[in-house]
Amino acid sequence: MTSRFASRVAVVAAAALFGAGGVAFAQPMHHHGHGGGDVVMSIVRLKSQLNLDTSQQAMWDNAVAAGKAARTSARANMQKVNDELTAELAKPEPDLAAVAAAADSARNANQQLHTQVRDAWLNLYATFTPDQKTVVKNALSQRLAKMEQFRQKMQARRQGG
């Protein structure tokens, strides 16, 4: 195997390793920095309908701040992976295991951040009155129905094409 070919293989392999870490990171954190996925975004979109009391508003503000801080930390974690990848690719024989370890570490740290932010939002939800919970429930039910319609539409396309 020529060194040029080996270098290309190393670049492709390292990119694949980094890409896998990046995808795992992006999944939980891509929703405007809130870090809790569809449930959090459903609650965020409903703020004007929830009529939060003072205590709930404080919890809301804290959850938003936690989400922003988590997003900043998650980006820093992924930058460390990118830095590790860059450093390894500068070597004649990159250590792809080191890149994979850095990606795993970042993914684990980012998962913890995601869980912390999600829990902050769930703690807020736990303080909701029955009426507030009904607003959230109805929004989630509507979202689920739309997702199901989309899934059926895509399934029909696959079967028809």
Short mmCIF file of C-alpha atoms in Angstrom, two decimals:
data_model
loop_
_atom_site.label_atom_id
_atom_site.label_comp_id
_atom_site.label_asym_id
_atom_site.label_seq_id
_atom_site.Cartn_x
_atom_site.Cartn_y
_atom_site.Cartn_z
CA MET A 1 0.00 0.00 0.00
CA THR A 2 1.47 3.38 -0.96
CA SER A 3 1.83 6.05 1.68
CA ARG A 4 -0.46 8.35 -0.32
CA PHE A 5 -3.19 5.68 -0.36
CA ALA A 6 -2.63 4.95 3.34
CA SER A 7 -2.99 8.65 4.12
CA ARG A 8 -6.26 8.80 2.23
CA VAL A 9 -7.55 5.75 4.07
CA ALA A 10 -6.56 7.35 7.38
CA VAL A 11 -8.34 10.59 6.48
CA VAL A 12 -11.52 8.77 5.47
CA ALA A 13 -11.45 6.57 8.57
CA ALA A 14 -10.81 9.52 10.89
CA ALA A 15 -13.56 11.53 9.25
CA ALA A 16 -15.93 8.61 9.73
CA LEU A 17 -14.98 8.38 13.40
CA PHE A 18 -15.42 12.10 13.90
CA GLY A 19 -18.64 12.11 11.93
CA ALA A 20 -20.13 9.41 14.12
CA GLY A 21 -19.31 11.44 17.22
CA GLY A 22 -20.74 14.56 15.67
CA VAL A 23 -23.99 12.87 14.72
CA ALA A 24 -24.47 11.44 18.18
CA PHE A 25 -23.84 14.89 19.62
CA ALA A 26 -26.15 16.68 17.25
CA GLN A 27 -29.18 14.53 17.94
CA PRO A 28 -29.99 15.64 21.45
CA MET A 29 -28.72 19.18 21.32
CA HIS A 30 -29.83 20.66 18.03
CA HIS A 31 -33.10 22.16 19.21
CA HIS A 32 -32.21 25.82 19.70
CA GLY A 33 -29.88 25.00 22.55
CA HIS A 34 -32.52 23.60 24.85
CA GLY A 35 -31.18 20.08 24.71
CA GLY A 36 -34.32 18.13 25.40
CA GLY A 37 -35.68 17.28 22.01
CA ASP A 38 -39.28 17.36 20.88
CA VAL A 39 -40.88 17.47 24.32
CA VAL A 40 -38.84 20.50 25.34
CA MET A 41 -39.53 22.25 22.05
CA SER A 42 -43.23 21.57 22.46
CA ILE A 43 -43.15 23.21 25.88
CA VAL A 44 -41.06 26.13 24.59
CA ARG A 45 -43.50 26.79 21.75
CA LEU A 46 -46.39 26.83 24.23
CA LYS A 47 -44.98 29.38 26.67
CA SER A 48 -47.53 32.05 25.81
CA GLN A 49 -50.39 29.59 26.45
CA LEU A 50 -49.08 28.26 29.74
CA ASN A 51 -49.58 31.37 31.92
CA LEU A 52 -46.58 30.57 34.10
CA ASP A 53 -46.56 31.72 37.70
CA THR A 54 -43.51 33.49 39.18
CA SER A 55 -41.90 30.28 40.44
CA GLN A 56 -42.45 28.50 37.13
CA GLN A 57 -41.04 31.49 35.24
CA ALA A 58 -37.88 31.30 37.35
CA MET A 59 -37.58 27.58 36.60
CA TRP A 60 -38.19 28.35 32.91
CA ASP A 61 -35.40 30.93 32.89
CA ASN A 62 -33.05 28.49 34.63
CA ALA A 63 -33.86 25.72 32.13
CA VAL A 64 -33.21 28.07 29.21
CA ALA A 65 -29.90 29.16 30.76
CA ALA A 66 -28.93 25.53 31.42
CA GLY A 67 -29.68 24.71 27.79
CA LYS A 68 -27.51 27.54 26.51
CA ALA A 69 -24.66 26.57 28.84
CA ALA A 70 -24.96 22.93 27.79
CA ARG A 71 -24.84 23.87 24.13
CA THR A 72 -21.68 25.91 24.68
CA SER A 73 -20.07 23.03 26.58
CA ALA A 74 -21.14 20.50 23.97
CA ARG A 75 -19.62 22.58 21.20
CA ALA A 76 -16.38 22.82 23.18
CA ASN A 77 -16.40 19.04 23.65
CA MET A 78 -16.79 18.49 19.93
CA GLN A 79 -14.06 21.04 19.21
CA LYS A 80 -11.75 18.89 21.34
CA VAL A 81 -12.58 15.93 19.09
CA ASN A 82 -11.88 18.04 16.03
CA ASP A 83 -8.58 19.19 17.54
CA GLU A 84 -7.63 15.57 18.29
CA LEU A 85 -8.49 14.58 14.73
CA THR A 86 -6.45 17.43 13.29
CA ALA A 87 -3.47 16.58 15.50
CA GLU A 88 -3.60 12.91 14.56
CA LEU A 89 -3.92 13.62 10.85
CA ALA A 90 -0.77 15.73 11.05
CA LYS A 91 1.17 12.59 12.06
CA PRO A 92 2.60 10.13 9.54
CA GLU A 93 0.59 7.34 11.18
CA PRO A 94 -2.53 8.77 12.84
CA ASP A 95 -3.79 7.02 15.95
CA LEU A 96 -7.43 6.59 15.06
CA ALA A 97 -8.09 4.88 18.39
CA ALA A 98 -7.19 8.16 20.11
CA VAL A 99 -9.69 9.99 17.91
CA ALA A 100 -12.35 7.39 18.66
CA ALA A 101 -11.64 7.69 22.41
CA ALA A 102 -11.97 11.47 22.22
CA ALA A 103 -15.24 11.13 20.28
CA ASP A 104 -16.58 8.64 22.84
CA SER A 105 -15.63 10.93 25.70
CA ALA A 106 -17.32 13.92 24.05
CA ARG A 107 -20.44 11.89 23.27
CA ASN A 108 -20.68 10.69 26.89
CA ALA A 109 -20.16 14.19 28.28
CA ASN A 110 -22.72 15.61 25.88
CA GLN A 111 -25.22 12.92 26.84
CA GLN A 112 -24.86 13.94 30.48
CA LEU A 113 -25.44 17.57 29.52
CA HIS A 114 -28.51 16.58 27.53
CA THR A 115 -29.92 14.63 30.47
CA GLN A 116 -29.35 17.51 32.89
CA VAL A 117 -31.15 19.99 30.63
CA ARG A 118 -33.99 17.59 29.90
CA ASP A 119 -34.42 17.01 33.62
CA ALA A 120 -34.61 20.76 34.26
CA TRP A 121 -37.48 20.98 31.78
CA LEU A 122 -39.19 17.91 33.22
CA ASN A 123 -38.89 19.40 36.72
CA LEU A 124 -40.63 22.51 35.43
CA TYR A 125 -43.34 20.39 33.81
CA ALA A 126 -43.86 18.62 37.16
CA THR A 127 -44.94 21.97 38.65
CA PHE A 128 -47.60 22.55 36.01
CA THR A 129 -51.25 22.71 36.96
CA PRO A 130 -53.63 20.19 35.38
CA ASP A 131 -54.69 22.88 32.88
CA GLN A 132 -51.09 23.59 31.90
CA LYS A 133 -50.41 19.88 31.51
CA THR A 134 -53.48 19.59 29.28
CA VAL A 135 -52.08 22.31 27.01
CA VAL A 136 -48.80 20.37 26.73
CA LYS A 137 -50.59 17.03 26.27
CA ASN A 138 -52.74 18.38 23.45
CA ALA A 139 -49.74 19.88 21.67
CA LEU A 140 -47.79 16.65 21.97
CA SER A 141 -50.77 14.64 20.74
CA GLN A 142 -51.09 16.91 17.70
CA ARG A 143 -47.37 16.60 17.00
CA LEU A 144 -47.53 12.82 17.30
CA ALA A 145 -50.47 12.69 14.89
CA LYS A 146 -48.56 14.81 12.36
CA MET A 147 -45.52 12.58 12.69
CA GLU A 148 -47.68 9.50 12.14
CA GLN A 149 -49.26 11.07 9.04
CA PHE A 150 -45.80 11.84 7.70
CA ARG A 151 -44.59 8.30 8.45
CA GLN A 152 -47.58 6.83 6.60
CA LYS A 153 -47.00 9.16 3.67
CA MET A 154 -43.35 8.10 3.43
CA GLN A 155 -44.29 4.44 3.75
CA ALA A 156 -46.83 4.82 0.92
CA ARG A 157 -44.16 6.46 -1.26
CA ARG A 158 -41.72 3.60 -0.62
CA GLN A 159 -44.36 1.02 -1.48
CA GLY A 160 -45.49 2.89 -4.58
CA GLY A 161 -42.00 3.61 -5.92
#
